[in-house]
Short mmCIF file of C-alpha atoms in Angstrom, two decimals:
data_model
loop_
_atom_site.label_atom_id
_atom_site.label_comp_id
_atom_site.label_asym_id
_atom_site.label_seq_id
_atom_site.Cartn_x
_atom_site.Cartn_y
_atom_site.Cartn_z
CA UNK A 1436 -53.69 70.95 66.65
CA UNK A 1437 -53.02 73.31 69.57
CA UNK A 1438 -56.64 74.51 69.45
CA UNK A 1439 -57.85 70.92 69.62
CA UNK A 1440 -55.60 70.31 72.62
CA UNK A 1441 -56.95 73.39 74.36
CA UNK A 1442 -60.52 72.31 73.71
CA UNK A 1443 -59.85 68.85 75.12
CA UNK A 1444 -58.14 70.35 78.18
CA UNK A 1445 -61.08 72.67 78.85
CA UNK A 1446 -63.52 69.77 78.47
CA UNK A 1447 -61.49 67.67 80.90
CA UNK A 1448 -61.48 70.46 83.51
CA UNK A 1449 -65.23 70.93 83.07
CA UNK A 1450 -65.83 67.22 83.71
CA UNK A 1451 -63.74 67.40 86.88
CA UNK A 1452 -65.69 70.45 88.07
CA UNK A 1453 -69.02 68.78 87.42
CA UNK A 1454 -67.86 65.66 89.25
CA UNK A 1455 -66.63 67.72 92.18
CA UNK A 1456 -69.89 69.66 92.38
CA UNK A 1457 -71.85 66.44 92.23
CA UNK A 1458 -69.88 65.00 95.16
CA UNK A 1459 -70.27 68.21 97.14
CA UNK A 1460 -74.02 68.27 96.64
CA UNK A 1461 -74.40 64.57 97.42
CA UNK A 1462 -74.88 65.26 101.13
CA UNK A 1463 -77.09 63.33 103.52
CA UNK A 1464 -80.35 65.10 104.24
CA UNK A 1465 -80.45 65.80 107.98
CA UNK A 1466 -84.23 65.88 108.40
CA UNK A 1467 -85.84 63.65 105.74
CA UNK A 1468 -89.67 63.48 105.58
CA UNK A 1469 -89.62 65.64 108.70
CA UNK A 1470 -93.23 66.84 108.76
CA UNK A 1471 -94.71 63.36 108.35
CA UNK A 1472 -92.30 61.81 110.86
CA UNK A 1473 -93.07 64.40 113.49
CA UNK A 1474 -96.82 64.20 113.01
CA UNK A 1475 -96.75 60.39 113.24
CA UNK A 1476 -94.50 60.47 116.30
CA UNK A 1477 -96.70 62.86 118.24
CA UNK A 1478 -99.88 61.03 117.24
CA UNK A 1479 -98.36 57.81 118.59
CA UNK A 1480 -97.42 59.41 121.93
CA UNK A 1481 -100.83 61.04 122.18
CA UNK A 1482 -102.65 57.76 121.59
CA UNK A 1483 -100.40 55.90 124.02
CA UNK A 1484 -101.01 58.49 126.72
CA UNK A 1485 -104.78 58.62 126.14
CA UNK A 1486 -105.01 54.86 126.44
CA UNK A 1487 -102.85 54.79 129.58
CA UNK A 1488 -104.92 57.53 131.22
CA UNK A 1489 -108.12 55.64 130.38
CA UNK A 1490 -106.73 52.65 132.27
CA UNK A 1491 -105.92 54.80 135.31
CA UNK A 1492 -102.22 55.47 134.78
CA UNK A 1493 -100.72 58.28 136.83
CA UNK A 1494 -97.51 58.22 134.79
CA UNK A 1495 -99.04 59.72 131.64
CA UNK A 1496 -101.00 62.94 131.23
CA UNK A 1497 -102.72 64.63 128.31
CA UNK A 1498 -103.14 68.37 128.94
CA UNK A 1499 -104.92 70.86 126.75
CA UNK A 1500 -103.03 74.00 125.81
CA UNK A 1501 -104.01 76.95 128.00
CA UNK A 1502 -104.43 79.12 124.88
CA UNK A 1503 -106.98 76.84 123.21
CA UNK A 1504 -110.74 77.35 123.58
CA UNK A 1505 -111.70 75.59 126.86
CA UNK A 1506 -115.26 75.08 125.60
CA UNK A 1507 -114.12 72.89 122.70
CA UNK A 1508 -112.49 69.49 122.88
CA UNK A 1509 -110.15 70.37 120.03
CA UNK A 1510 -107.85 68.11 118.07
CA UNK A 1511 -104.92 66.05 119.35
CA UNK A 1512 -102.49 68.85 118.51
CA UNK A 1513 -104.27 71.18 120.96
CA UNK A 1514 -102.70 69.04 123.70
CA UNK A 1515 -99.31 68.26 125.15
CA UNK A 1516 -98.38 64.76 126.29
CA UNK A 1517 -96.59 64.32 129.61
CA UNK A 1518 -94.67 61.39 131.05
CA UNK A 1519 -94.10 61.90 134.77
CA UNK A 1520 -90.50 61.18 135.74
CA UNK A 1521 -90.80 62.39 139.33
CA UNK A 1522 -93.63 63.76 141.46
CA UNK A 1523 -92.91 66.82 143.55
CA UNK A 1524 -94.26 67.72 146.96
CA UNK A 1525 -94.90 71.42 146.38
CA UNK A 1526 -98.38 72.93 146.38
CA UNK A 1527 -99.95 75.29 143.87
CA UNK A 1528 -98.95 75.97 140.28
CA UNK A 1529 -97.24 78.78 138.39
CA UNK A 1530 -99.58 81.21 136.65
CA UNK A 1531 -99.13 82.59 133.14
CA UNK A 1532 -98.00 85.91 134.66
CA UNK A 1533 -95.42 84.28 136.97
CA UNK A 1534 -91.70 83.72 136.65
CA UNK A 1535 -90.05 80.35 137.25
CA UNK A 1536 -86.75 78.64 137.85
CA UNK A 1537 -86.42 75.33 136.04
CA UNK A 1538 -83.90 72.75 134.98
CA UNK A 1539 -84.67 71.77 131.40
CA UNK A 1540 -83.43 70.25 128.19
CA UNK A 1541 -85.05 70.48 124.76
CA UNK A 1542 -84.56 67.85 122.05
CA UNK A 1543 -85.74 67.08 118.54
CA UNK A 1544 -86.52 63.67 117.13
CA UNK A 1545 -83.58 61.62 115.90
CA UNK A 1546 -82.19 62.70 112.53
CA UNK A 1547 -79.49 61.63 110.08
CA UNK A 1548 -76.52 62.54 112.30
CA UNK A 1549 -78.14 62.99 115.72
CA UNK A 1550 -79.37 60.18 117.94
CA UNK A 1551 -79.59 60.02 121.72
CA UNK A 1552 -77.61 57.05 123.01
CA UNK A 1553 -80.22 56.43 125.72
CA UNK A 1554 -83.34 57.01 123.63
CA UNK A 1555 -83.12 56.23 119.93
CA UNK A 1556 -86.33 58.19 119.22
CA UNK A 1557 -84.65 61.45 120.23
CA UNK A 1558 -81.85 63.43 118.65
CA UNK A 1559 -80.32 66.89 118.69
CA UNK A 1560 -80.34 68.86 121.94
CA UNK A 1561 -81.22 72.40 120.89
CA UNK A 1562 -81.22 74.00 124.35
CA UNK A 1563 -80.58 73.10 127.98
CA UNK A 1564 -79.93 74.61 131.38
CA UNK A 1565 -77.80 71.73 132.64
CA UNK A 1566 -74.11 72.40 133.00
CA UNK A 1567 -73.24 68.73 132.45
CA UNK A 1568 -74.14 66.13 129.83
CA UNK A 1569 -76.36 64.27 132.30
CA UNK A 1570 -79.07 65.76 134.50
CA UNK A 1571 -77.61 66.75 137.88
CA UNK A 1572 -79.58 69.36 139.78
CA UNK A 1573 -77.02 69.40 142.58
CA UNK A 1574 -74.45 71.23 140.48
CA UNK A 1575 -76.61 72.97 137.84
CA UNK A 1576 -78.14 76.42 138.08
CA UNK A 1577 -81.83 76.45 137.11
CA UNK A 1578 -82.78 78.95 134.44
CA UNK A 1579 -85.23 81.73 135.21
CA UNK A 1580 -87.78 83.12 132.76
CA UNK A 1581 -91.36 84.23 132.47
CA UNK A 1582 -93.99 81.54 131.98
CA UNK A 1583 -95.37 83.73 129.20
CA UNK A 1584 -91.98 83.91 127.49
CA UNK A 1585 -91.80 80.34 126.17
CA UNK A 1586 -93.69 78.39 123.48
CA UNK A 1587 -97.29 77.47 124.24
CA UNK A 1588 -96.53 73.82 124.92
CA UNK A 1589 -93.80 74.59 127.46
CA UNK A 1590 -95.96 77.27 129.11
CA UNK A 1591 -98.88 74.86 129.36
CA UNK A 1592 -96.73 72.28 131.13
CA UNK A 1593 -95.40 74.80 133.64
CA UNK A 1594 -98.91 75.89 134.60
CA UNK A 1595 -99.71 72.32 135.70
CA UNK A 1596 -96.51 71.49 137.58
CA UNK A 1597 -95.81 71.43 141.31
CA UNK A 1598 -92.40 72.34 142.70
CA UNK A 1599 -90.26 69.23 142.52
CA UNK A 1600 -92.08 67.74 139.54
CA UNK A 1601 -89.92 66.46 136.73
CA UNK A 1602 -91.75 65.77 133.47
CA UNK A 1603 -90.90 64.63 129.97
CA UNK A 1604 -93.13 66.83 127.82
CA UNK A 1605 -93.99 66.14 124.18
CA UNK A 1606 -95.03 69.28 122.33
CA UNK A 1607 -96.57 69.07 118.83
CA UNK A 1608 -95.17 71.58 116.38
CA UNK A 1609 -98.49 73.45 116.46
CA UNK A 1610 -97.71 74.39 120.09
CA UNK A 1611 -94.01 74.89 119.42
CA UNK A 1612 -92.44 76.80 116.55
CA UNK A 1613 -95.05 75.73 114.01
CA UNK A 1614 -94.23 75.76 110.31
CA UNK A 1615 -91.30 78.17 110.64
CA UNK A 1616 -87.59 77.51 111.08
CA UNK A 1617 -86.26 78.77 114.42
CA UNK A 1618 -82.46 78.81 114.54
CA UNK A 1619 -81.30 75.19 114.40
CA UNK A 1620 -84.86 73.91 114.79
CA UNK A 1621 -86.48 73.01 111.46
CA UNK A 1622 -90.13 73.67 110.70
CA UNK A 1623 -92.69 71.05 111.81
CA UNK A 1624 -90.58 69.92 114.76
CA UNK A 1625 -92.06 68.09 117.71
CA UNK A 1626 -90.26 69.43 120.78
CA UNK A 1627 -89.42 67.10 123.65
CA UNK A 1628 -88.62 68.83 126.93
CA UNK A 1629 -87.25 67.34 130.12
CA UNK A 1630 -88.45 69.87 132.73
CA UNK A 1631 -87.97 70.04 136.51
CA UNK A 1632 -89.76 72.87 138.30
CA UNK A 1633 -87.59 74.30 141.07
CA UNK A 1634 -89.44 77.48 142.11
CA UNK A 1635 -91.95 80.04 140.95
CA UNK A 1636 -92.65 83.67 141.79
CA UNK A 1637 -95.82 85.68 141.49
CA UNK A 1638 -95.98 88.73 139.23
CA UNK A 1639 -94.28 91.73 140.83
CA UNK A 1640 -92.06 89.58 143.06
CA UNK A 1641 -88.31 90.00 142.70
CA UNK A 1642 -86.69 86.73 141.63
CA UNK A 1643 -83.68 86.31 143.94
CA UNK A 1644 -80.26 85.30 142.69
CA UNK A 1645 -79.69 81.58 142.86
CA UNK A 1646 -77.97 80.62 146.09
CA UNK A 1647 -77.24 77.01 145.37
CA UNK A 1648 -79.33 73.90 145.89
CA UNK A 1649 -81.84 75.32 148.38
CA UNK A 1650 -85.54 74.64 148.57
CA UNK A 1651 -87.15 77.83 147.28
CA UNK A 1652 -90.94 78.09 147.38
CA UNK A 1653 -93.09 80.63 145.63
CA UNK A 1654 -93.37 84.03 147.22
CA UNK A 1655 -96.38 86.36 147.26
#
């Protein structure tokens, strides 16, 4: 009788364990159908921008990646899509060998537990230079880095920006982190960057320490 009791007790514990494991594993998938969603999202932005440009819009831009063969038209994912948020008054552009100071924020598309309250298409912020939740260049210190030190899509945008420009840049995963996971960024992620170019410096020029909200131009 005691053996039967022990067997029943063990069986009961096993059922509880299985139930517990089932509940633990029944978690919401953060990035469902991620590859297809990201490809469809970028294709939609690309088509919207192409159509707007064809009708003479100066708000949208479609820019081919600097690293792609300039002699070939390429596919849609050889391009970044830009929505101009503000036009600057600076002249010239950063080169691939230059360094820059920029305000920026990088986001993914919306996911199971991340959604931007101001733009339901966007989600998790994976990186930013802003010191506040909202963009405020008066109190934030722009980051400095080499144009060549960022993903191809970001680098391409920088090489077409004037000082003072602020762009929303859509980068297909082929010009971002591709098919590999990068930290908190899953594979096949379209990257959406809010970028404001503050200053740029030619190769060999010392990038000065930031002295507050002053109008720095590029230096030879």
